[in-house]
PDB file of C-alpha atoms and ligand atoms in Angstrom:
ATOM      1  CA  MET O   1      14.420  68.295  82.033  1.00 44.00           C
ATOM      2  CA  LYS O   2      11.830  69.492  84.528  1.00 46.00           C
ATOM      3  CA  ARG O   3      11.409  73.258  84.727  1.00 46.00           C
ATOM      4  CA  SER O   4      12.769  73.470  88.293  1.00 45.00           C
ATOM      5  CA  ALA O   5      15.845  71.455  87.305  1.00 44.00           C
ATOM      6  CA  ALA O   6      16.366  73.702  84.261  1.00 43.00           C
ATOM      7  CA  ILE O   7      16.247  76.803  86.469  1.00 42.00           C
ATOM      8  CA  ALA O   8      18.702  75.256  88.908  1.00 43.00           C
ATOM      9  CA  ALA O   9      21.075  74.442  86.029  1.00 42.00           C
ATOM     10  CA  LEU O  10      20.780  78.003  84.740  1.00 43.00           C
ATOM     11  CA  ALA O  11      21.519  79.380  88.191  1.00 40.00           C
ATOM     12  CA  LEU O  12      24.681  77.289  88.293  1.00 42.00           C
ATOM     13  CA  LEU O  13      25.754  78.624  84.928  1.00 42.00           C
ATOM     14  CA  LEU O  14      25.145  82.303  85.665  1.00 41.00           C
ATOM     15  CA  PRO O  15      28.339  82.975  87.653  1.00 42.00           C
ATOM     16  CA  LEU O  16      30.346  81.397  84.841  1.00 40.00           C
ATOM     17  CA  ALA O  17      28.523  83.452  82.216  1.00 40.00           C
ATOM     18  CA  SER O  18      29.365  86.640  84.112  1.00 47.00           C
ATOM     19  CA  ALA O  19      33.066  85.781  83.810  1.00 46.00           C
ATOM     20  CA  THR O  20      33.081  85.433  80.024  1.00 50.00           C
ATOM     21  CA  ALA O  21      34.417  88.147  77.710  1.00 60.00           C
ATOM     22  CA  GLN O  22      33.004  91.458  78.806  1.00 81.00           C
ATOM     23  CA  THR O  23      34.360  94.568  77.213  1.00 83.00           C
ATOM     24  CA  CYS O  24      33.648  98.087  78.326  1.00 91.00           C
ATOM     25  CA  ASP O  25      33.419  99.959  75.037  1.00 86.00           C
ATOM     26  CA  VAL O  26      31.032 102.603  76.261  1.00 88.00           C
ATOM     27  CA  GLY O  27      31.588 106.317  75.898  1.00 84.00           C
ATOM     28  CA  PRO O  28      34.826 108.202  75.461  1.00 96.00           C
ATOM     29  CA  VAL O  29      35.989 107.489  79.037  1.00 97.00           C
ATOM     30  CA  ALA O  30      35.115 104.418  81.106  1.00 97.00           C
ATOM     31  CA  VAL O  31      36.656 102.504  83.965  1.00 98.00           C
ATOM     32  CA  GLN O  32      36.514  98.734  84.248  1.00 98.00           C
ATOM     33  CA  ILE O  33      37.281  96.727  87.359  1.00 98.00           C
ATOM     34  CA  LEU O  34      39.512  93.757  86.582  1.00 98.00           C
ATOM     35  CA  GLY O  35      39.835  92.681  90.203  1.00 98.00           C
ATOM     36  CA  SER O  36      37.379  93.790  92.887  1.00 98.00           C
ATOM     37  CA  GLY O  37      38.734  91.654  95.695  1.00 98.00           C
ATOM     38  CA  GLY O  38      41.587  91.799  98.185  1.00 97.00           C
ATOM     39  CA  PRO O  39      43.980  89.087  99.347  1.00 97.00           C
ATOM     40  CA  ALA O  40      41.305  86.558 100.432  1.00 95.00           C
ATOM     41  CA  ILE O  41      40.465  83.623  98.158  1.00 95.00           C
ATOM     42  CA  ASN O  42      37.144  84.363  96.499  1.00 94.00           C
ATOM     43  CA  ARG O  43      35.101  82.541  93.880  1.00 92.00           C
ATOM     44  CA  PHE O  44      34.133  85.685  91.995  1.00 94.00           C
ATOM     45  CA  ARG O  45      36.638  88.388  92.858  1.00 97.00           C
ATOM     46  CA  SER O  46      40.181  88.582  91.544  1.00 98.00           C
ATOM     47  CA  SER O  47      42.636  90.687  93.520  1.00 98.00           C
ATOM     48  CA  SER O  48      43.044  94.390  92.871  1.00 98.00           C
ATOM     49  CA  SER O  49      43.265  95.723  89.312  1.00 98.00           C
ATOM     50  CA  TYR O  50      41.605  98.448  87.211  1.00 98.00           C
ATOM     51  CA  LEU O  51      41.584  99.456  83.577  1.00 98.00           C
ATOM     52  CA  LEU O  52      40.807 102.973  82.380  1.00 98.00           C
ATOM     53  CA  ARG O  53      39.519 103.034  78.810  1.00 97.00           C
ATOM     54  CA  VAL O  54      39.693 106.081  76.567  1.00 97.00           C
ATOM     55  CA  ASP O  55      37.988 106.013  73.166  1.00 96.00           C
ATOM     56  CA  ASN O  56      37.581 102.251  73.644  1.00 92.00           C
ATOM     57  CA  GLN O  57      41.307 101.700  74.118  1.00 96.00           C
ATOM     58  CA  SER O  58      42.783 100.213  77.290  1.00 97.00           C
ATOM     59  CA  LYS O  59      44.928 103.217  78.255  1.00 98.00           C
ATOM     60  CA  VAL O  60      45.852 103.004  81.927  1.00 98.00           C
ATOM     61  CA  LEU O  61      46.216  99.855  84.010  1.00 98.00           C
ATOM     62  CA  ILE O  62      46.331 100.281  87.782  1.00 98.00           C
ATOM     63  CA  ASP O  63      47.644  97.277  89.733  1.00 98.00           C
ATOM     64  CA  MET O  64      47.842  93.649  88.703  1.00 98.00           C
ATOM     65  CA  GLY O  65      46.788  91.462  91.624  1.00 98.00           C
ATOM     66  CA  GLY O  66      46.206  87.708  91.432  1.00 98.00           C
ATOM     67  CA  GLY O  67      43.613  86.788  88.803  1.00 98.00           C
ATOM     68  CA  ALA O  68      43.849  90.129  87.006  1.00 98.00           C
ATOM     69  CA  PHE O  69      45.851  88.591  84.149  1.00 98.00           C
ATOM     70  CA  GLY O  70      42.822  86.501  83.152  1.00 97.00           C
ATOM     71  CA  ARG O  71      40.472  89.435  83.633  1.00 98.00           C
ATOM     72  CA  PHE O  72      42.671  91.614  81.382  1.00 98.00           C
ATOM     73  CA  GLY O  73      42.086  89.046  78.650  1.00 97.00           C
ATOM     74  CA  GLN O  74      38.359  88.813  79.355  1.00 96.00           C
ATOM     75  CA  ALA O  75      38.113  92.604  79.186  1.00 96.00           C
ATOM     76  CA  ASP O  76      39.835  92.489  75.787  1.00 95.00           C
ATOM     77  CA  GLY O  77      42.723  94.530  77.205  1.00 97.00           C
ATOM     78  CA  LYS O  78      45.446  95.400  74.682  1.00 97.00           C
ATOM     79  CA  LEU O  79      49.056  95.763  75.816  1.00 98.00           C
ATOM     80  CA  ALA O  80      49.802  97.850  72.729  1.00 98.00           C
ATOM     81  CA  ASP O  81      47.181 100.439  73.761  1.00 98.00           C
ATOM     82  CA  LEU O  82      48.555 101.052  77.263  1.00 98.00           C
ATOM     83  CA  ALA O  83      49.958 104.516  77.902  1.00 98.00           C
ATOM     84  CA  MET O  84      51.176 103.355  81.320  1.00 98.00           C
ATOM     85  CA  VAL O  85      50.841 100.892  84.164  1.00 98.00           C
ATOM     86  CA  GLY O  86      50.651 102.212  87.724  1.00 98.00           C
ATOM     87  CA  ILE O  87      51.430  99.945  90.678  1.00 98.00           C
ATOM     88  CA  SER O  88      50.141 101.161  94.041  1.00 98.00           C
ATOM     89  CA  HIS O  89      52.273  98.997  96.321  1.00 98.00           C
ATOM     90  CA  LEU O  90      54.074  95.696  96.539  1.00 98.00           C
ATOM     91  CA  HIS O  91      51.638  93.491  98.424  1.00 98.00           C
ATOM     92  CA  PRO O  92      50.908  90.383  96.328  1.00 98.00           C
ATOM     93  CA  ASP O  93      47.202  91.195  95.937  1.00 98.00           C
ATOM     94  CA  HIS O  94      48.270  94.248  93.907  1.00 98.00           C
ATOM     95  CA  VAL O  95      51.196  93.021  91.865  1.00 98.00           C
ATOM     96  CA  SER O  96      51.479  89.212  91.734  1.00 98.00           C
ATOM     97  CA  ASP O  97      50.130  88.866  88.149  1.00 98.00           C
ATOM     98  CA  LEU O  98      52.630  91.343  86.701  1.00 98.00           C
ATOM     99  CA  PRO O  99      55.056  88.599  85.530  1.00 98.00           C
ATOM    100  CA  ALA O 100      52.154  86.803  83.811  1.00 98.00           C
ATOM    101  CA  LEU O 101      51.166  89.999  82.001  1.00 98.00           C
ATOM    102  CA  LEU O 102      54.721  90.744  80.860  1.00 97.00           C
ATOM    103  CA  TRP O 103      56.011  87.266  79.928  1.00 96.00           C
ATOM    104  CA  LEU O 104      54.968  87.286  76.247  1.00 94.00           C
ATOM    105  CA  SER O 105      54.245  91.001  76.097  1.00 96.00           C
ATOM    106  CA  HIS O 106      56.875  91.583  73.378  1.00 95.00           C
ATOM    107  CA  ASN O 107      54.601  89.690  70.973  1.00 95.00           C
ATOM    108  CA  ALA O 108      51.854  92.250  71.523  1.00 96.00           C
ATOM    109  CA  ARG O 109      53.913  95.420  71.822  1.00 96.00           C
ATOM    110  CA  LYS O 110      57.276  96.726  70.631  1.00 94.00           C
ATOM    111  CA  GLU O 111      57.241 100.192  72.274  1.00 97.00           C
ATOM    112  CA  PRO O 112      58.692 100.260  75.810  1.00 98.00           C
ATOM    113  CA  LEU O 113      55.933 100.107  78.409  1.00 98.00           C
ATOM    114  CA  PRO O 114      55.957 102.952  80.954  1.00 98.00           C
ATOM    115  CA  ILE O 115      55.425 101.575  84.457  1.00 98.00           C
ATOM    116  CA  VAL O 116      55.314 103.461  87.752  1.00 98.00           C
ATOM    117  CA  GLY O 117      55.653 102.245  91.325  1.00 98.00           C
ATOM    118  CA  PRO O 118      56.457 103.400  94.847  1.00 98.00           C
ATOM    119  CA  SER O 119      59.700 104.256  96.582  1.00 98.00           C
ATOM    120  CA  GLY O 120      60.889 101.825  99.222  1.00 97.00           C
ATOM    121  CA  ASN O 121      61.353 101.698 102.985  1.00 96.00           C
ATOM    122  CA  ASP O 122      61.969  99.044 105.662  1.00 95.00           C
ATOM    123  CA  ALA O 123      58.748  97.229 104.707  1.00 95.00           C
ATOM    124  CA  ALA O 124      59.421  96.860 100.982  1.00 96.00           C
ATOM    125  CA  PRO O 125      62.088  97.620  98.366  1.00 98.00           C
ATOM    126  CA  ASP O 126      61.640 100.492  95.959  1.00 98.00           C
ATOM    127  CA  PHE O 127      59.844  99.498  92.779  1.00 98.00           C
ATOM    128  CA  LYS O 128      62.988  99.396  90.638  1.00 98.00           C
ATOM    129  CA  THR O 129      64.728  97.051  93.086  1.00 98.00           C
ATOM    130  CA  PHE O 130      61.593  94.906  93.235  1.00 98.00           C
ATOM    131  CA  LEU O 131      61.583  94.561  89.438  1.00 98.00           C
ATOM    132  CA  GLY O 132      65.296  93.695  89.519  1.00 98.00           C
ATOM    133  CA  ARG O 133      64.672  90.906  92.042  1.00 98.00           C
ATOM    134  CA  LEU O 134      61.968  89.528  89.758  1.00 98.00           C
ATOM    135  CA  PHE O 135      63.454  89.984  86.306  1.00 97.00           C
ATOM    136  CA  ASP O 136      67.222  90.520  86.415  1.00 96.00           C
ATOM    137  CA  GLU O 137      68.727  88.221  83.779  1.00 94.00           C
ATOM    138  CA  LYS O 138      71.362  86.870  86.226  1.00 94.00           C
ATOM    139  CA  THR O 139      69.919  87.216  89.727  1.00 96.00           C
ATOM    140  CA  GLY O 140      66.157  87.562  89.227  1.00 96.00           C
ATOM    141  CA  ALA O 141      63.492  85.001  90.043  1.00 97.00           C
ATOM    142  CA  PHE O 142      62.389  84.992  86.382  1.00 96.00           C
ATOM    143  CA  GLN O 143      65.780  85.159  84.648  1.00 94.00           C
ATOM    144  CA  ALA O 144      64.204  84.488  81.253  1.00 94.00           C
ATOM    145  CA  MET O 145      62.411  87.808  81.592  1.00 96.00           C
ATOM    146  CA  GLY O 146      65.620  89.862  81.603  1.00 96.00           C
ATOM    147  CA  PRO O 147      64.485  91.660  78.420  1.00 96.00           C
ATOM    148  CA  VAL O 148      61.902  93.642  80.402  1.00 97.00           C
ATOM    149  CA  LEU O 149      64.892  95.306  82.101  1.00 97.00           C
ATOM    150  CA  GLY O 150      66.899  95.743  78.912  1.00 92.00           C
ATOM    151  CA  ALA O 151      68.588  92.350  78.378  1.00 92.00           C
ATOM    152  CA  LYS O 152      68.697  90.867  74.871  1.00 88.00           C
ATOM    153  CA  GLN O 153      65.415  89.245  73.845  1.00 83.00           C
ATOM    154  CA  GLY O 154      65.457  85.447  74.308  1.00 73.00           C
ATOM    155  CA  SER O 155      64.074  82.896  71.887  1.00 71.00           C
ATOM    156  CA  THR O 156      61.342  81.578  74.190  1.00 70.00           C
ATOM    157  CA  GLY O 157      59.899  84.649  75.832  1.00 70.00           C
ATOM    158  CA  GLY O 158      61.308  87.709  77.454  1.00 88.00           C
ATOM    159  CA  GLY O 159      58.832  90.561  77.629  1.00 95.00           C
ATOM    160  CA  VAL O 160      58.610  94.115  76.361  1.00 97.00           C
ATOM    161  CA  PRO O 161      61.197  96.583  77.783  1.00 97.00           C
ATOM    162  CA  LEU O 162      59.846  98.548  80.730  1.00 98.00           C
ATOM    163  CA  ASP O 163      60.301 102.292  81.148  1.00 98.00           C
ATOM    164  CA  VAL O 164      60.400 102.359  84.957  1.00 98.00           C
ATOM    165  CA  SER O 165      59.607 105.356  87.182  1.00 98.00           C
ATOM    166  CA  VAL O 166      59.694 105.421  90.967  1.00 98.00           C
ATOM    167  CA  VAL O 167      57.585 107.931  92.896  1.00 98.00           C
ATOM    168  CA  ASP O 168      58.660 109.118  96.345  1.00 98.00           C
ATOM    169  CA  VAL O 169      55.708 108.241  98.585  1.00 97.00           C
ATOM    170  CA  THR O 170      56.888 110.700 101.237  1.00 96.00           C
ATOM    171  CA  LYS O 171      56.594 113.702  98.918  1.00 97.00           C
ATOM    172  CA  ALA O 172      54.103 116.251 100.210  1.00 95.00           C
ATOM    173  CA  GLU O 173      52.682 117.002  96.774  1.00 97.00           C
ATOM    174  CA  ALA O 174      51.374 114.826  93.961  1.00 98.00           C
ATOM    175  CA  THR O 175      53.822 113.777  91.238  1.00 98.00           C
ATOM    176  CA  THR O 176      52.893 113.898  87.557  1.00 98.00           C
ATOM    177  CA  VAL O 177      53.833 110.510  86.117  1.00 98.00           C
ATOM    178  CA  HIS O 178      52.267 110.841  82.662  1.00 98.00           C
ATOM    179  CA  ASP O 179      51.222 113.851  80.611  1.00 98.00           C
ATOM    180  CA  LYS O 180      50.778 113.148  76.929  1.00 97.00           C
ATOM    181  CA  ASP O 181      48.088 113.181  74.241  1.00 96.00           C
ATOM    182  CA  GLY O 182      45.497 114.720  76.551  1.00 97.00           C
ATOM    183  CA  LEU O 183      45.995 112.121  79.280  1.00 98.00           C
ATOM    184  CA  THR O 184      47.449 113.152  82.630  1.00 98.00           C
ATOM    185  CA  VAL O 185      48.230 110.815  85.517  1.00 98.00           C
ATOM    186  CA  THR O 186      49.391 111.942  88.941  1.00 98.00           C
ATOM    187  CA  ALA O 187      50.488 109.803  91.895  1.00 98.00           C
ATOM    188  CA  PHE O 188      50.419 110.574  95.595  1.00 98.00           C
ATOM    189  CA  GLY O 189      51.732 108.711  98.667  1.00 97.00           C
ATOM    190  CA  ILE O 190      49.056 107.496 101.073  1.00 96.00           C
ATOM    191  CA  PRO O 191      49.116 105.805 104.515  1.00 94.00           C
ATOM    192  CA  HIS O 192      48.820 101.984 104.409  1.00 94.00           C
ATOM    193  CA  GLY O 193      50.544 100.904 107.623  1.00 93.00           C
ATOM    194  CA  PRO O 194      54.288 100.545 106.990  1.00 94.00           C
ATOM    195  CA  MET O 195      53.769  99.851 103.272  1.00 94.00           C
ATOM    196  CA  ALA O 196      54.862 102.553 100.825  1.00 92.00           C
ATOM    197  CA  THR O 197      51.720 103.058  98.736  1.00 95.00           C
ATOM    198  CA  LEU O 198      50.505 105.309  95.927  1.00 98.00           C
ATOM    199  CA  ALA O 199      47.083 106.530  94.896  1.00 98.00           C
ATOM    200  CA  TYR O 200      46.643 107.522  91.240  1.00 98.00           C
ATOM    201  CA  ARG O 201      44.512 110.186  89.584  1.00 98.00           C
ATOM    202  CA  VAL O 202      43.840 109.943  85.850  1.00 98.00           C
ATOM    203  CA  THR O 203      42.473 112.987  84.013  1.00 98.00           C
ATOM    204  CA  THR O 204      41.393 113.050  80.376  1.00 98.00           C
ATOM    205  CA  LYS O 205      38.714 114.759  78.280  1.00 98.00           C
ATOM    206  CA  GLY O 206      37.791 116.969  81.252  1.00 98.00           C
ATOM    207  CA  VAL O 207      37.010 114.090  83.636  1.00 98.00           C
ATOM    208  CA  SER O 208      38.983 112.427  86.432  1.00 98.00           C
ATOM    209  CA  VAL O 209      39.083 108.994  88.039  1.00 98.00           C
ATOM    210  CA  VAL O 210      40.924 108.466  91.332  1.00 98.00           C
ATOM    211  CA  PHE O 211      42.197 105.062  92.433  1.00 98.00           C
ATOM    212  CA  SER O 212      42.643 105.194  96.205  1.00 97.00           C
ATOM    213  CA  SER O 213      44.315 101.810  96.651  1.00 96.00           C
ATOM    214  CA  ASP O 214      44.705 100.422 100.169  1.00 96.00           C
ATOM    215  CA  GLN O 215      44.888 103.136 102.778  1.00 96.00           C
ATOM    216  CA  THR O 216      43.714 104.191 106.219  1.00 96.00           C
ATOM    217  CA  GLY O 217      42.067 107.338 104.873  1.00 94.00           C
ATOM    218  CA  THR O 218      43.820 109.386 107.532  1.00 94.00           C
ATOM    219  CA  ASN O 219      45.889 111.730 105.372  1.00 95.00           C
ATOM    220  CA  PRO O 220      43.810 114.889 104.864  1.00 95.00           C
ATOM    221  CA  LYS O 221      45.919 115.689 101.799  1.00 97.00           C
ATOM    222  CA  PHE O 222      44.339 112.731 100.011  1.00 97.00           C
ATOM    223  CA  ILE O 223      41.041 114.660 100.158  1.00 98.00           C
ATOM    224  CA  ASP O 224      42.694 117.386  98.088  1.00 98.00           C
ATOM    225  CA  PHE O 225      44.186 114.796  95.731  1.00 98.00           C
ATOM    226  CA  ALA O 226      40.751 113.240  95.103  1.00 98.00           C
ATOM    227  CA  LYS O 227      38.881 116.573  95.085  1.00 98.00           C
ATOM    228  CA  GLY O 228      35.991 116.748  92.639  1.00 98.00           C
ATOM    229  CA  ALA O 229      36.838 113.488  90.871  1.00 98.00           C
ATOM    230  CA  ASN O 230      34.027 112.169  88.685  1.00 98.00           C
ATOM    231  CA  VAL O 231      34.704 108.676  89.997  1.00 98.00           C
ATOM    232  CA  LEU O 232      36.572 107.654  93.155  1.00 98.00           C
ATOM    233  CA  ILE O 233      37.395 103.995  93.715  1.00 98.00           C
ATOM    234  CA  MET O 234      37.962 103.368  97.417  1.00 98.00           C
ATOM    235  CA  HIS O 235      38.787 100.083  99.067  1.00 98.00           C
ATOM    236  CA  LEU O 236      36.257  98.564 101.446  1.00 97.00           C
ATOM    237  CA  ALA O 237      38.625  96.107 103.070  1.00 97.00           C
ATOM    238  CA  ILE O 238      37.289  95.769 106.607  1.00 96.00           C
ATOM    239  CA  PRO O 239      33.808  95.172 108.060  1.00 96.00           C
ATOM    240  CA  ALA O 240      31.491  97.523 109.927  1.00 97.00           C
ATOM    241  CA  GLY O 241      32.768  98.420 113.359  1.00 95.00           C
ATOM    242  CA  ALA O 242      36.296  97.143 112.678  1.00 94.00           C
ATOM    243  CA  LYS O 243      39.572  98.929 113.200  1.00 92.00           C
ATOM    244  CA  ASN O 244      42.713  98.085 111.262  1.00 93.00           C
ATOM    245  CA  PRO O 245      46.161  99.694 111.041  1.00 94.00           C
ATOM    246  CA  LEU O 246      46.197  99.220 107.234  1.00 96.00           C
ATOM    247  CA  HIS O 247      42.675  99.978 106.062  1.00 96.00           C
ATOM    248  CA  ALA O 248      39.957 102.596 106.399  1.00 96.00           C
ATOM    249  CA  ALA O 249      36.759 101.685 108.254  1.00 97.00           C
ATOM    250  CA  PRO O 250      33.598 101.860 106.108  1.00 98.00           C
ATOM    251  CA  GLU O 251      32.598 105.145 107.747  1.00 98.00           C
ATOM    252  CA  VAL O 252      35.993 106.619 106.881  1.00 98.00           C
ATOM    253  CA  VAL O 253      35.606 105.496 103.252  1.00 98.00           C
ATOM    254  CA  GLY O 254      32.294 107.363 103.110  1.00 98.00           C
ATOM    255  CA  ARG O 255      33.717 110.431 104.831  1.00 98.00           C
ATOM    256  CA  VAL O 256      36.656 110.679 102.414  1.00 98.00           C
ATOM    257  CA  ALA O 257      34.266 110.491  99.416  1.00 98.00           C
ATOM    258  CA  LYS O 258      31.996 113.125 100.920  1.00 98.00           C
ATOM    259  CA  GLU O 259      34.796 115.528 101.849  1.00 98.00           C
ATOM    260  CA  ALA O 260      36.398 115.133  98.430  1.00 98.00           C
ATOM    261  CA  GLY O 261      33.048 115.951  96.809  1.00 98.00           C
ATOM    262  CA  VAL O 262      33.318 113.172  94.252  1.00 98.00           C
ATOM    263  CA  GLY O 263      30.594 112.508  91.704  1.00 98.00           C
ATOM    264  CA  HIS O 264      30.446 108.751  92.176  1.00 98.00           C
ATOM    265  CA  LEU O 265      31.977 106.369  94.708  1.00 98.00           C
ATOM    266  CA  ILE O 266      32.812 102.799  93.779  1.00 98.00           C
ATOM    267  CA  VAL O 267      33.872 100.488  96.580  1.00 98.00           C
ATOM    268  CA  SER O 268      36.216  97.690  95.638  1.00 98.00           C
ATOM    269  CA  HIS O 269      38.887  95.393  97.201  1.00 98.00           C
ATOM    270  CA  VAL O 270      35.835  94.004  98.982  1.00 97.00           C
ATOM    271  CA  GLY O 271      36.657  91.648 101.823  1.00 92.00           C
ATOM    272  CA  PRO O 272      34.877  88.423 102.866  1.00 92.00           C
ATOM    273  CA  PHE O 273      32.451  89.913 105.392  1.00 95.00           C
ATOM    274  CA  PRO O 274      28.750  90.852 105.497  1.00 95.00           C
ATOM    275  CA  LEU O 275      28.399  93.758 103.120  1.00 97.00           C
ATOM    276  CA  ASP O 276      25.081  95.219 104.248  1.00 97.00           C
ATOM    277  CA  PRO O 277      26.310  96.474 107.652  1.00 98.00           C
ATOM    278  CA  ALA O 278      29.496  97.850 106.056  1.00 98.00           C
ATOM    279  CA  ILE O 279      27.524  99.745 103.411  1.00 98.00           C
ATOM    280  CA  ALA O 280      25.117 101.023 106.082  1.00 98.00           C
ATOM    281  CA  GLU O 281      28.083 102.354 108.065  1.00 98.00           C
ATOM    282  CA  LEU O 282      29.560 103.944 104.950  1.00 98.00           C
ATOM    283  CA  LYS O 283      26.241 105.634 104.202  1.00 98.00           C
ATOM    284  CA  THR O 284      26.233 107.361 107.587  1.00 98.00           C
ATOM    285  CA  ALA O 285      28.939 109.571 106.093  1.00 98.00           C
ATOM    286  CA  TYR O 286      28.181 109.567 102.340  1.00 98.00           C
ATOM    287  CA  SER O 287      24.845 109.775 100.539  1.00 98.00           C
ATOM    288  CA  GLY O 288      25.947 110.268  96.920  1.00 98.00           C
ATOM    289  CA  PRO O 289      25.965 107.793  94.027  1.00 98.00           C
ATOM    290  CA  LEU O 290      27.482 104.495  95.169  1.00 98.00           C
ATOM    291  CA  THR O 291      28.382 101.270  93.395  1.00 97.00           C
ATOM    292  CA  ILE O 292      29.635  98.062  94.942  1.00 97.00           C
ATOM    293  CA  GLY O 293      32.407  96.920  92.628  1.00 97.00           C
ATOM    294  CA  ALA O 294      32.499  93.564  90.862  1.00 97.00           C
ATOM    295  CA  ASP O 295      34.977  91.949  88.491  1.00 97.00           C
ATOM    296  CA  LEU O 296      34.597  93.225  84.906  1.00 97.00           C
ATOM    297  CA  GLN O 297      32.080  95.839  86.001  1.00 97.00           C
ATOM    298  CA  CYS O 298      32.146  98.805  83.652  1.00 96.00           C
ATOM    299  CA  THR O 299      31.386 102.398  84.652  1.00 96.00           C
ATOM    300  CA  VAL O 300      30.950 105.211  82.144  1.00 96.00           C
ATOM    301  CA  VAL O 301      32.850 108.270  83.324  1.00 97.00           C
ATOM    302  CA  LYS O 302      32.015 110.445  80.331  1.00 94.00           C
TER     303      LYS O 302
HETATM  304 ZN1   ZN A 401      45.292  95.011  99.114  1.00 90.09          ZN
END
């Protein structure tokens, strides 16, 4: 093969190579992006999902958008290690791979799996109702998965029992949803149009990671919630100069990170638009450490 043809072949292979197994066993606390995209079809970005690793164990999973099931496997995620799963809201790009994750989960884990989601409103059911519509053994879409809601385990599948908590997104203060073995997780309602949505803050070993999820960035109380986080993951969902009733403009993303005084901003949930102008707009408000998120990207927090 001529050298130029060999280089071209290598270039074709590189994107595939980047999607092979890629663990994040670095340091006592690290965060790995399982899905760095939003709802748009994308060759390289799965929809929203994040894994927080503590002592090389996959401890906290935030969201499970389309494609994240495969990424969980590529990241060597272990269901048995999870202390909890947090779901931010019920748009498909944040939750559609949850049935895939849970279907054979009883083979990997016997302990009930704590899972947290938002309260409901006119735009979406509360998280418990949502799970019932999916998994109820008589009326759910996936009747064979009744065991996740307490039905008797079937012979072909079923899923590990879920320990479900619902957080009131209208509550003025953050809610502690997990506090055990030196790992604390709080959840806080944020504005995302009509959609009831939660941000999560995970604190362990003296460091914090905040997962902003989709939001307009217009609730000043979120600044307090994210205050001083070592890592803040914000969603860069709309292009430079755009306005949107669901998502923060790039400048607002930067302003939130600056006002919260975070140590490191990662932008994720990246939409299909020119990134350079969006990042330039973001940087008019924020000049600290910045990473553009990618699937399976690993960031050492401590
Ligand atoms: Zn989204």
